[in-house]
Coordinates of C-alpha atoms in Angstrom, one line a residue:
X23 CA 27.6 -12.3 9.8
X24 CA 30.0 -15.5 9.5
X25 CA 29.9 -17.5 12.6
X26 CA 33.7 -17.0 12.6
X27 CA 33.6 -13.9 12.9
X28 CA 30.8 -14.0 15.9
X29 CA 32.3 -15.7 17.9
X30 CA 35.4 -13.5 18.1
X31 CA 33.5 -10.5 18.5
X32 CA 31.9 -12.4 21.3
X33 CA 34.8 -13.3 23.1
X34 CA 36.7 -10.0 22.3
X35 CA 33.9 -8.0 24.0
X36 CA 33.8 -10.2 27.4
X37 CA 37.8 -9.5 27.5
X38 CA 37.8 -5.6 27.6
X39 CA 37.8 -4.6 31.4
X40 CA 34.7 -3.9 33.3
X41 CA 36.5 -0.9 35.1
X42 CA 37.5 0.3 31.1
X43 CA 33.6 0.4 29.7
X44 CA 32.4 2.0 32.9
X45 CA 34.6 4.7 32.4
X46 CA 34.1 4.9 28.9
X47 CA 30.3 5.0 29.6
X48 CA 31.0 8.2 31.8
X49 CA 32.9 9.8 28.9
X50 CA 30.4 8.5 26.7
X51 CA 27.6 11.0 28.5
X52 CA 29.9 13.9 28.8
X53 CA 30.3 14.0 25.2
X54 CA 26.5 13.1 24.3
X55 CA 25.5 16.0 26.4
X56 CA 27.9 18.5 24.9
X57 CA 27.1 17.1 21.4
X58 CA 23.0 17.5 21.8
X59 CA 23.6 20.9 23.2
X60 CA 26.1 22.1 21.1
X61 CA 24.5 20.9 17.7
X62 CA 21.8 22.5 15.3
X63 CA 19.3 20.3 14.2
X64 CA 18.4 22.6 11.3
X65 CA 22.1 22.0 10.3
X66 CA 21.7 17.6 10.2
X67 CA 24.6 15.4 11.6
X68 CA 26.6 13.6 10.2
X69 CA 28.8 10.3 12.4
X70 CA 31.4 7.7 11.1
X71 CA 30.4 9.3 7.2
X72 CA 26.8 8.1 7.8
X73 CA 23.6 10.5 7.6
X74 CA 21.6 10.6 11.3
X75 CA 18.0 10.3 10.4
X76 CA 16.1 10.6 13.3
X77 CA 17.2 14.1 14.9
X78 CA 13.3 14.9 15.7
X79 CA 13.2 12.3 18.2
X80 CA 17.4 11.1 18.7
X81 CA 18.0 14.2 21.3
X82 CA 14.6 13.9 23.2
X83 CA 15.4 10.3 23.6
X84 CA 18.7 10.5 24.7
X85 CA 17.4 13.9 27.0
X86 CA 14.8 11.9 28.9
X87 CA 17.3 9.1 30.1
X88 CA 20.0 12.5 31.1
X89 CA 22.1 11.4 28.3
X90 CA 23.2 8.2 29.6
X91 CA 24.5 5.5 26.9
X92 CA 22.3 3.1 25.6
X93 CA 24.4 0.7 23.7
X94 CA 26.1 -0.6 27.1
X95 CA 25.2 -4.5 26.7
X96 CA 26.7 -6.8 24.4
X97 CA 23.8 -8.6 24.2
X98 CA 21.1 -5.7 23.3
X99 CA 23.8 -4.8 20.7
X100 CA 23.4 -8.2 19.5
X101 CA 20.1 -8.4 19.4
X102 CA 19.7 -5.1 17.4
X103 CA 22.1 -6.2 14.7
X104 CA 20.2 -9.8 14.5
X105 CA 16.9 -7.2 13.7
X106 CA 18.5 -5.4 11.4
X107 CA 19.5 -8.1 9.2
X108 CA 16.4 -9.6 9.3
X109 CA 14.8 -6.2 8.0
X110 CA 15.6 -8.3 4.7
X111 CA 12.6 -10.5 5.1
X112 CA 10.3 -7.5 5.2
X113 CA 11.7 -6.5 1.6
X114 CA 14.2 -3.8 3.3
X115 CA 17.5 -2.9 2.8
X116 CA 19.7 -3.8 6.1
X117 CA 22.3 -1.2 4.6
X118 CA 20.0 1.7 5.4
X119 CA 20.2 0.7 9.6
X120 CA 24.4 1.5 9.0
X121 CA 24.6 -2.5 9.0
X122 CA 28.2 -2.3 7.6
X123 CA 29.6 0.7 9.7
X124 CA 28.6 -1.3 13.1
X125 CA 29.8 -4.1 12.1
X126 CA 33.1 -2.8 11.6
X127 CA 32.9 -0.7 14.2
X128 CA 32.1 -3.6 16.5
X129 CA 35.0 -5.6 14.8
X130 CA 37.3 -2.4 15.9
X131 CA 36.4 -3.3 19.2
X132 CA 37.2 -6.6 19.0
X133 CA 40.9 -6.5 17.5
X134 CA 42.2 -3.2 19.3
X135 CA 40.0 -4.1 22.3
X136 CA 38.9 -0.8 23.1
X137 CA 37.5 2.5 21.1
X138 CA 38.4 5.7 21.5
X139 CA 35.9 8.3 22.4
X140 CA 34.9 9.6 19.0
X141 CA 34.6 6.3 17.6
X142 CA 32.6 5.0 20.5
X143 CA 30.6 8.3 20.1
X144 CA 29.8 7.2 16.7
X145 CA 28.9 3.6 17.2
X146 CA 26.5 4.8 20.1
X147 CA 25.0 7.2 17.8
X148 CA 24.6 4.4 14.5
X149 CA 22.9 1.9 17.3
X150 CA 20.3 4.6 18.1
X151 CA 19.9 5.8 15.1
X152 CA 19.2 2.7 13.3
X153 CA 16.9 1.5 16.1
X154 CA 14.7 4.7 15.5
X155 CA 15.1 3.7 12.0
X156 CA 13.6 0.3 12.7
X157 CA 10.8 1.1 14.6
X158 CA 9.4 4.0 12.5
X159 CA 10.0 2.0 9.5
X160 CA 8.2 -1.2 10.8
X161 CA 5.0 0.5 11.7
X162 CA 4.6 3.3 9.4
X163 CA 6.9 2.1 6.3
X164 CA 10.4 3.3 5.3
X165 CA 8.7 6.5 2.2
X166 CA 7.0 9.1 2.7
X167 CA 3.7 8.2 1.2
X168 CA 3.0 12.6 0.7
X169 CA 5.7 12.0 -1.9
X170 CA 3.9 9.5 -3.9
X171 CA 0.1 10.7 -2.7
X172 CA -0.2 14.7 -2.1
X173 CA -3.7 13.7 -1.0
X174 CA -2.5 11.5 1.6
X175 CA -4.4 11.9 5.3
X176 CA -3.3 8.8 7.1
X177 CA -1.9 9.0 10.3
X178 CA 1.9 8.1 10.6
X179 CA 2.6 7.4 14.7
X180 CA 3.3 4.5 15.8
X181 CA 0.4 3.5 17.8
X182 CA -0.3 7.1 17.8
X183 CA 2.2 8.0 20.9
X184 CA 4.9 10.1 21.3
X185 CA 7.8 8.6 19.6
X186 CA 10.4 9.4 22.1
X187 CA 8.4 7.8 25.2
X188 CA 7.4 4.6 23.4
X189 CA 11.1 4.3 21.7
X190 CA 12.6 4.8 25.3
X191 CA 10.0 2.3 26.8
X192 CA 11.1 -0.1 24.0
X193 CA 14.4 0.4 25.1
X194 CA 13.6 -0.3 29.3
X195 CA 11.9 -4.0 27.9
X196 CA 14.4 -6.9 28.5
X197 CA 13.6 -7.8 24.8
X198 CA 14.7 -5.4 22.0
X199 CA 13.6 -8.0 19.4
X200 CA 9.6 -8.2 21.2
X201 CA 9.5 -4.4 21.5
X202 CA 10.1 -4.5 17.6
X203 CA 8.4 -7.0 17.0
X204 CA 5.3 -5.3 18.5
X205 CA 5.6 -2.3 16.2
X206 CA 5.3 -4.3 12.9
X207 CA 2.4 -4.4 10.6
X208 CA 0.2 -7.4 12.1
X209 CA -1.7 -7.8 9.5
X210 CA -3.2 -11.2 6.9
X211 CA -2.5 -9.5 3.9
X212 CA 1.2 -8.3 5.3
X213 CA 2.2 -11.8 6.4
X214 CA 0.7 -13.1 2.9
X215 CA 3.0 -10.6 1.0
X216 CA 6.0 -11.4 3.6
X217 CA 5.6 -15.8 2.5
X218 CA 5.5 -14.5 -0.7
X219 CA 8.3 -12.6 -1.1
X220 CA 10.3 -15.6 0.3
X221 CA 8.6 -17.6 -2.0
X222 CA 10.1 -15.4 -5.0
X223 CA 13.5 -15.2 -3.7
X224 CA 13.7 -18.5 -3.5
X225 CA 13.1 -18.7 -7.0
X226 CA 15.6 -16.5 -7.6
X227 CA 18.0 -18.7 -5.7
X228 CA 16.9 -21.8 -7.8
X229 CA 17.8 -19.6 -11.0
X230 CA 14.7 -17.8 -11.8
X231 CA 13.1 -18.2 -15.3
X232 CA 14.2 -17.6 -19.0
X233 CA 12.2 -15.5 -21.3
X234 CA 9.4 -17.0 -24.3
X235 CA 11.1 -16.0 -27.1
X236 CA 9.2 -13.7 -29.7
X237 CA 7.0 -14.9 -32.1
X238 CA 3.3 -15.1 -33.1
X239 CA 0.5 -16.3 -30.7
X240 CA 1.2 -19.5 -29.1
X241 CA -2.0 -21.9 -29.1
X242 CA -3.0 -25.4 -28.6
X243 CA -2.0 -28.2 -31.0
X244 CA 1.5 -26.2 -31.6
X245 CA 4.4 -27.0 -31.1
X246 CA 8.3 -26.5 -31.4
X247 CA 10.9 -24.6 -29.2
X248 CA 8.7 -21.8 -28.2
X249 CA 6.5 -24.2 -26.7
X250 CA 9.2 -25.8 -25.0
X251 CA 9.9 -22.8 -23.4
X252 CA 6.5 -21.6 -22.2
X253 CA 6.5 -25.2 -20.8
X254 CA 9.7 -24.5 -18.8
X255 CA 8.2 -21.2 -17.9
X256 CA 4.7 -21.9 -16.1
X257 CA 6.9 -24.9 -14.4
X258 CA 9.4 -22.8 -12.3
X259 CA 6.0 -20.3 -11.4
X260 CA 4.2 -23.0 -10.4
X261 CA 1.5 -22.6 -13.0
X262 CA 2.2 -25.9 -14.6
X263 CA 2.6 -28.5 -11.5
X264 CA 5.6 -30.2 -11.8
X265 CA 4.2 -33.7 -11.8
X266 CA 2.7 -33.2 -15.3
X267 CA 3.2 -35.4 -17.8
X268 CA 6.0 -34.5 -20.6
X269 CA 4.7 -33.1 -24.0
X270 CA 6.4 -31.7 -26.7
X271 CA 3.2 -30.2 -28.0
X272 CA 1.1 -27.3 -26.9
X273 CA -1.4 -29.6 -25.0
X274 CA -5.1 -29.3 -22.7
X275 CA -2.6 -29.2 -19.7
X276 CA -0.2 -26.6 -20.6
X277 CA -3.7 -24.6 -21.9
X278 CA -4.7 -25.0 -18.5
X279 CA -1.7 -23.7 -17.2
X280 CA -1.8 -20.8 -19.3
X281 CA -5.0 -19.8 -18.3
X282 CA -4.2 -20.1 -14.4
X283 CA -0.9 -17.7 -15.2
X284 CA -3.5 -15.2 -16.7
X285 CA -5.6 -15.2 -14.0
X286 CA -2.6 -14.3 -11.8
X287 CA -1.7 -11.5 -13.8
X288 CA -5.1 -9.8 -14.7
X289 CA -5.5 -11.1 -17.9
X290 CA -8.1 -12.4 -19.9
X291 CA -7.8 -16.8 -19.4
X292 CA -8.3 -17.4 -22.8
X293 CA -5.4 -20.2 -22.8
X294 CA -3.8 -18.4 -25.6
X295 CA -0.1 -16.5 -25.4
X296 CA -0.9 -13.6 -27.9
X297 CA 1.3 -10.1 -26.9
X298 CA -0.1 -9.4 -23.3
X299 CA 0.3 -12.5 -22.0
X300 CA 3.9 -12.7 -23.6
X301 CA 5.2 -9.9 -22.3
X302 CA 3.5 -10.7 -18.9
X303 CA 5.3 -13.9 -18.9
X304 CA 8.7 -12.4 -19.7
X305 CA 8.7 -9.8 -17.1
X306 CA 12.3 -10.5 -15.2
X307 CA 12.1 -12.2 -11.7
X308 CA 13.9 -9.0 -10.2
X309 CA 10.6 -6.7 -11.0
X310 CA 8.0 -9.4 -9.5
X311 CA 10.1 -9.3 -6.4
X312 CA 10.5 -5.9 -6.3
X313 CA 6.9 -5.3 -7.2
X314 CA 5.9 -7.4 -4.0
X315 CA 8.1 -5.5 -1.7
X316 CA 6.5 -2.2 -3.1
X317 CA 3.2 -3.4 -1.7
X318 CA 4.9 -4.6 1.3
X319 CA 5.7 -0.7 2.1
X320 CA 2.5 0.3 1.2
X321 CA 1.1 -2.0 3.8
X322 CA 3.4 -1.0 5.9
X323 CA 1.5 3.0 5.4
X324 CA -1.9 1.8 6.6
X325 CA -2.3 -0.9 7.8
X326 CA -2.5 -0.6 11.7
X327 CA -5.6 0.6 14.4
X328 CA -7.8 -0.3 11.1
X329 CA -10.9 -1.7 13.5
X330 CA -12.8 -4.5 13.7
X331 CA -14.3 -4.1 10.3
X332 CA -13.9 -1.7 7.1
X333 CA -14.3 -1.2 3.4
X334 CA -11.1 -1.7 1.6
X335 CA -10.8 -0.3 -2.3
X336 CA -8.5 -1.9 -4.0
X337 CA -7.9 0.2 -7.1
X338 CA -5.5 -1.5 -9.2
X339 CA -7.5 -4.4 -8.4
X340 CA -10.7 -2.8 -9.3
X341 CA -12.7 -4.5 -6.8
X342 CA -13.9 -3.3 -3.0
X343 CA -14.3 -6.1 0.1
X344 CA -16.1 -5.4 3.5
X345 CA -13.7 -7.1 6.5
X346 CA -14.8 -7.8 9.7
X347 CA -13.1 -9.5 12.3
X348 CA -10.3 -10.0 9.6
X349 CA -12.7 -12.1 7.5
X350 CA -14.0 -11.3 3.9
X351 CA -17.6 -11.1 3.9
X352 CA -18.4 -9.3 0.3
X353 CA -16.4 -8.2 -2.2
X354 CA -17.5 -6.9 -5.6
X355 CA -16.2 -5.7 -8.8
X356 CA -15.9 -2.1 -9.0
X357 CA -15.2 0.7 -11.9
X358 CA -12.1 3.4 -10.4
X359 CA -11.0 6.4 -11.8
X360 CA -9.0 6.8 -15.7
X361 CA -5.6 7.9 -15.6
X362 CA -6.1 11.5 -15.8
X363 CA -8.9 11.7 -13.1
X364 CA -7.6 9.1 -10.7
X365 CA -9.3 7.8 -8.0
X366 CA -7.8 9.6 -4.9
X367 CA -5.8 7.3 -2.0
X368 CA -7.2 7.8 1.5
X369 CA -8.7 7.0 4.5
X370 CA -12.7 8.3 5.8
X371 CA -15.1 6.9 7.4
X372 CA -18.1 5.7 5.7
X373 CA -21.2 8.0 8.0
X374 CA -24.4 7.9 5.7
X375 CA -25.8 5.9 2.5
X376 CA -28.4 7.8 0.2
X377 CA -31.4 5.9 -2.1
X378 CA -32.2 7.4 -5.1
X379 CA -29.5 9.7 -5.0
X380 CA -29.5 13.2 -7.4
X381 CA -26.2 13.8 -9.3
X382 CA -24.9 17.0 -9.0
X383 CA -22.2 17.1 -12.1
X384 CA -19.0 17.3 -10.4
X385 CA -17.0 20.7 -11.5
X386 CA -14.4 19.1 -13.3
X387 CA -16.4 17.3 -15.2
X388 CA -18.7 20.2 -16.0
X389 CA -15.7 22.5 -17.4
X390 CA -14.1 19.7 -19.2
X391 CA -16.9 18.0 -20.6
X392 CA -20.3 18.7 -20.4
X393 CA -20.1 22.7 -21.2
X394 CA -18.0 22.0 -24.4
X395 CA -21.0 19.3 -24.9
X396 CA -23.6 21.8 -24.5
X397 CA -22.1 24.7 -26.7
X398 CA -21.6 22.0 -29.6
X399 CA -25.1 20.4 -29.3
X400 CA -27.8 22.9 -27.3
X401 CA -29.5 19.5 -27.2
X402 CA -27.2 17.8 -25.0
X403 CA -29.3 18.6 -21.7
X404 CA -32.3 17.3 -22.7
X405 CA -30.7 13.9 -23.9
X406 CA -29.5 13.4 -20.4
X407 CA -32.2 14.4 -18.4
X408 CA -29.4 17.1 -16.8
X409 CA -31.7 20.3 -15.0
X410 CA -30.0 23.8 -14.7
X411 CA -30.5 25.0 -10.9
X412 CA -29.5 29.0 -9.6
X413 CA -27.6 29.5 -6.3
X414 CA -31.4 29.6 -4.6
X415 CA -32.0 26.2 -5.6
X416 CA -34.6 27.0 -8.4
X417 CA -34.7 25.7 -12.2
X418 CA -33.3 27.6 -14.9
X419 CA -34.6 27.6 -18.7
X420 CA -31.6 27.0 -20.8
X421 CA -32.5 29.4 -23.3
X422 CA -32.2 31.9 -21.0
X423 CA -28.3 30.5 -20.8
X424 CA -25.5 32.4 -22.7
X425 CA -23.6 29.5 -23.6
X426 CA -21.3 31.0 -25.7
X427 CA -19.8 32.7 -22.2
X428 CA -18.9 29.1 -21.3
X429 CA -17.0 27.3 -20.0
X430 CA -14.1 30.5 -20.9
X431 CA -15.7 31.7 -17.5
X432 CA -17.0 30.2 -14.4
X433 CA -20.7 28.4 -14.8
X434 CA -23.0 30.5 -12.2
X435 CA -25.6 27.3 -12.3
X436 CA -25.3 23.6 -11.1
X437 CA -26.1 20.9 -13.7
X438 CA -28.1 17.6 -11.8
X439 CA -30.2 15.1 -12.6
X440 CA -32.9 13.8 -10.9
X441 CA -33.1 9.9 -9.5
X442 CA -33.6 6.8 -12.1
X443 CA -33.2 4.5 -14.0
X444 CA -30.3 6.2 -16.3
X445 CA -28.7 8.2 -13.1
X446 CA -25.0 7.6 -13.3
X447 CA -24.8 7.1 -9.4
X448 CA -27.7 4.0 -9.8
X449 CA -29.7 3.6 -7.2
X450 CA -27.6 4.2 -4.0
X451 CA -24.8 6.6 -3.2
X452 CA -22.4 5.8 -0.4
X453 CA -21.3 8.7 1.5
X454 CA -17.6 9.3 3.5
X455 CA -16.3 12.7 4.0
X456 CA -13.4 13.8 2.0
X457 CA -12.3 16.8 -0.2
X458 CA -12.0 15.1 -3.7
X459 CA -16.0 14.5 -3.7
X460 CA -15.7 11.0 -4.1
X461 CA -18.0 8.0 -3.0
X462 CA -19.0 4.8 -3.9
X463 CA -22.3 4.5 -5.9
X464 CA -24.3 1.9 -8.0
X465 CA -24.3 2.3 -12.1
X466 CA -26.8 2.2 -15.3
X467 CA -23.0 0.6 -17.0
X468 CA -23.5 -3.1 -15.6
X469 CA -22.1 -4.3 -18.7
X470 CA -18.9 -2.5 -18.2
X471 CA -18.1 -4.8 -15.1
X472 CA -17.3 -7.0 -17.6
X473 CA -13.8 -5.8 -18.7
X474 CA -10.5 -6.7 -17.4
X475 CA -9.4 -3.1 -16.5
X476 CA -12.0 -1.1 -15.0
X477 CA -10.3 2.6 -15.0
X478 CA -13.2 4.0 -16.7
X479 CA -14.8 6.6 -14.2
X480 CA -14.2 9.9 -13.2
X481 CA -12.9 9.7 -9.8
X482 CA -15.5 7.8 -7.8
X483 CA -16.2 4.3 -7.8
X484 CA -19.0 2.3 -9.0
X485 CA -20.2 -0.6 -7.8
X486 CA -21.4 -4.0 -9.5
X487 CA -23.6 -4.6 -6.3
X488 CA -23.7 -2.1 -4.2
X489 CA -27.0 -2.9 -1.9
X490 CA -25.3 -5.8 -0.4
X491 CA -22.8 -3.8 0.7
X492 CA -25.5 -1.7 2.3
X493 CA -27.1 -3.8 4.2
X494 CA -24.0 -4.8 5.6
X495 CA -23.0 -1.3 6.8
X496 CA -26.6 -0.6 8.3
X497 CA -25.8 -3.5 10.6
X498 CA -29.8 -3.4 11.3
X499 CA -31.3 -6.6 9.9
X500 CA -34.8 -5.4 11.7
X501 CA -35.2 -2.1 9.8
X502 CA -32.8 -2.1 6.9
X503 CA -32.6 -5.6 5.8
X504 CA -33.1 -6.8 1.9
X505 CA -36.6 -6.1 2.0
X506 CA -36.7 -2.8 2.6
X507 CA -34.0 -1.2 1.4
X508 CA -35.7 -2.4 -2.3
X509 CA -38.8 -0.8 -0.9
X510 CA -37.4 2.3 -0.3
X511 CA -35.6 2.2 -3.9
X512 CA -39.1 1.6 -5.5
X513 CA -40.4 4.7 -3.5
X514 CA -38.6 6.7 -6.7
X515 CA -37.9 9.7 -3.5
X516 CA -34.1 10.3 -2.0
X517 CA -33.5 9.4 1.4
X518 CA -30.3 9.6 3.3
X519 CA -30.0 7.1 6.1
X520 CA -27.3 7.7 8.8
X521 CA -25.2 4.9 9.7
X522 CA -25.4 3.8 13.6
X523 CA -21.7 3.7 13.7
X524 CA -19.6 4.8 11.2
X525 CA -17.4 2.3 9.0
X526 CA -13.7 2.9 8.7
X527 CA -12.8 3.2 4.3
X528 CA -9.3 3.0 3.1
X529 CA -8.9 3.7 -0.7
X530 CA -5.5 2.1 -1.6
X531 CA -3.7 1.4 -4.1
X532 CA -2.4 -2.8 -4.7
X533 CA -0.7 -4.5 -7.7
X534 CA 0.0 -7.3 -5.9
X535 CA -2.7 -9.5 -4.1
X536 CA -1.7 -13.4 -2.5
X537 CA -4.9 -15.8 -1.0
X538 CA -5.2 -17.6 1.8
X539 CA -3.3 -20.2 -0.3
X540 CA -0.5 -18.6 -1.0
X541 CA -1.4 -18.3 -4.8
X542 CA 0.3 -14.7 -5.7
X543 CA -2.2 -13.0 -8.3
X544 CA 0.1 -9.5 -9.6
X545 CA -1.9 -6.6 -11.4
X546 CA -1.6 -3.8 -13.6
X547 CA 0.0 -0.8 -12.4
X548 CA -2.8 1.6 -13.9
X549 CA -1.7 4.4 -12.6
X550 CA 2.4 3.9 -13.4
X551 CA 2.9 4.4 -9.4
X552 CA 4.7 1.5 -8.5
X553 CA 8.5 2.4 -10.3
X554 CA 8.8 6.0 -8.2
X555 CA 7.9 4.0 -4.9
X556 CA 10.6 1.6 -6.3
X557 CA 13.2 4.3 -6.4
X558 CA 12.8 5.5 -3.2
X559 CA 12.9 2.1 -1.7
X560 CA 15.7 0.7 -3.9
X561 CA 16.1 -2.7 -5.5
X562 CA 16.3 -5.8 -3.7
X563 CA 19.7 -7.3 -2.9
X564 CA 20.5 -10.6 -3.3
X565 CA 21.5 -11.0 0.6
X566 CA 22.5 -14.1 3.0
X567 CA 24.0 -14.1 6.1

């Protein structure tokens, strides 16, 4: 808002009579009362042309304080439109809190110094409303994550209370802004994303960057006006420091800066600019901002009452960390889901780690691979080491196996495979309940830690080095250090071990990761989810106030 224009809703507001806003706040409960109990929820509201939002919790709120106005002080009205312009910073929209409509509403005010009762019936409304906007989009994020993940189990509360009691306590605190406050995400990784996305607008503001033009792969010793360009380019990101020396030519410093900017973007550092890197490089400021405030709302989902330690998957990232006491302490590369068998976003609680696990084939991967497998090449069991096991647990010849029945009907058998060297799950299988009948486990495929994108499994997720993460969740350096845990593997027998206090997991989903340096590193989008969380969120506005 112009500072003009503040102060003369300031002084416009101390003018209006005392003995006109007290009766106004009378009228104002009368018809707050007769509009609660004379409306259908089922039916929505609609005040001032704007959609009310919150009618699950709106009437209770307004029932428990006996319907008297909220919206009374000046200087609670002030501090709620100061927070909902500054929703901005947390990559929202301060349109969707009815920004405009109370401002003009409030500038009503000012020039006719009084409202009448429908229009101060709507501004009352759009104050609340937008206030219960606020606080359930601070702590649990403006989407519906369902829409985006059907198997979504997280819990959506704030804090896990009531919403009308905490709202209304909110409300009794001298503060508005500190009750708010209180119900963001306070969280490393949020704040990190929050600097960033500052960091990106104001790139924006300086004039952004222009695209590399087309051309073939751009290498050292070249040079010319696609060279320029590319120079021009990793200078505005940062990539190539601005105190470098001049060069018209493709030179060890710009490779260097090449390289960085692929490391940042999930690419391969070769220091060359062949397609991928290209059309990385050339992707508009707009999306990189957009993609950051994505992630913002996805943090905004889950991160909250997290613990004082967990296992976070990070499958566009392809790699898995263990926190504690909001401190890395292992991270390693890991292997997610393909496309078409993605690895499920969710939150368990790691309860039980198993050594020389069996695998049971899973039943998708049983009807849509192995029994087509088996009816092209009877062979195919004995080349993996897969046993056939009956409903009472016993081993079944498979020439006593109609294949040809299969897989047109369902497989009465289980297919599994006893523990070793070639088991797909490794050595060790990490356990957390869930109904996808995923877990983390170890791998023969060491070598296929080695690629850039990692979407290679069937669901679960494989890890490069998985006992370390083990002995950290056993927590038991007496019983279950390095030492034995390697004992127990040479054993060749399964054993489940029980965690002494089960781990928190989250399995979520980040294309957008920034250090404790600030350094911004953006991923692939494996799965294509980010552009539907983009709709629902909108594009970012170029906004200043």
């Amino acid at each position: 808002m112009k500072p003009c224009l503040r102060f003369i809703l300031v002084m416009g507001f101390l003018l209006i009579p005392i003995s006109l806003l007290a009766a106004q706040d009378e009228s104002l409960e009368v018809l707050l009362r007769q509009r609660f109990e004379n409306t259908r929820l089922d039916e929505g509201l609609r005040v001032g042309g704007c959609d009310i939002s919150s009618l699950h919790i709106l009437p209770r709120l307004y029932q428990q304080r006996d319907y008297r106005p909220i919206w009374v002080s000046k200087n609670r009205i002030d501090q709620l439109v100061s927070i909902i312009q500054e929703t901005y910073l947390d990559g929202l929209n301060p349109q969707d809190y009815h920004l405009s409509e109370i401002q003009e509403l409030l500038a009503t005010r000012v020039y006719h110094e009084f409202l009448g009762d429908d229009q101060a019936l709507t501004l009352e409304l759009l104050l609340t409303d937008a206030y219960i906007r606020l606080a359930h989009h601070s702590s649990c994020g403006k989407e519906d994550p369902l829409t985006y993940h059907p198997q979504w189990n997280f819990n959506r509360t704030i804090f896990g209370l009531d919403p009308a009691t905490i709202l209304s306590e909110g409300l009794d605190d001298p503060s508005l802004t500190r009750s708010i406050e209180a119900w963001k995400i306070d969280h490393p990784y949020y704040e990190r994303l929050k600097n960033a996305l500052a960091q990106y607008r104001a790139l924006r503001s300086g004039g952004g960057w222009e695209r590399v033009p087309d051309g073939p792969t751009l290498r050292s010793g070249m040079s010319g006006p696609r060279v320029e360009a590319l120079r021009q380019r990793l200078l505005v990101s940062g990539d190539l420091p601005s105190t470098t020396t001049y060069s018209p030519f493709f030179d060890q410093e710009l490779e260097q800066a090449v390289k960085r900017f692929q490391h940042r973007h999930s690419l391969k550092p070769d220091g060359e600019v062949g397609p991928g890197t290209l059309k990385a490089l050339n992707v508009p400021l707009e999306d990189r901002i957009d993609q950051i405030r994505v992630n913002m709302e996805r943090a905004r989902w889950v991160l909250s009452n997290l613990g004082d330690r967990y296992v976070l998957v990070d499958i566009a990232g392809y790699r898995v960390f263990y926190r504690k006491d909001d401190k890395t302490l292992w991270s390693s590369r890991a292997q997610v889901g393909k496309p078409y068998r993605d690895t499920p976003v969710l939150r368990s609680r790691i309860d039980a780690l198993e050594i020389n696990p069996t695998w049971t084939v899973p039943p998708t991967i049983l009807k849509e691979d192995i029994l087509p497998a088996v009816k092209a090449d009877r062979r195919y069991l004995n080349k993996k080491n897969l046993l056939i096991i009956d409903a009472q647990g016993r081993q079944v010849n498979s020439g006593s196996v109609n294949w040809s029945l299969y897989p047109g009907r369902p497989f009465p058998y289980k297919l599994r495979q006893n523990p070793g060297p070639s088991n797909p799950l490794g050595r060790i299988k990490i356990l957390f309940p869930n109904k996808y009948m995923v877990y983390l486990h170890g791998t023969p495929s060491l070598e296929l830690f080695e690629k850039e994108e990692r979407a290679l499994s069937s669901g679960c997720i494989r890890l490069e080095t998985p006992f370390e993460l083990a002995e950290l969740l056993l927590d038991d350096p007496v019983h279950w250090n390095w030492e034995s845990l390697m004992r127990a593997v040479q054993s060749g027998k399964t054993q489940r071990i029980r965690l002494p206090r089960p781990v928190t997991i989250l399995l979520l989903y980040w294309t957008v990761e920034v250090d404790d340096q600030g350094q911004v590193y953006f991923k692939q989008d494996p799965y294509g989810r980010d552009p539907a969380v983009l709709e629902g969120l909108g594009r970012d506005a170029d906004i200043r106030f």
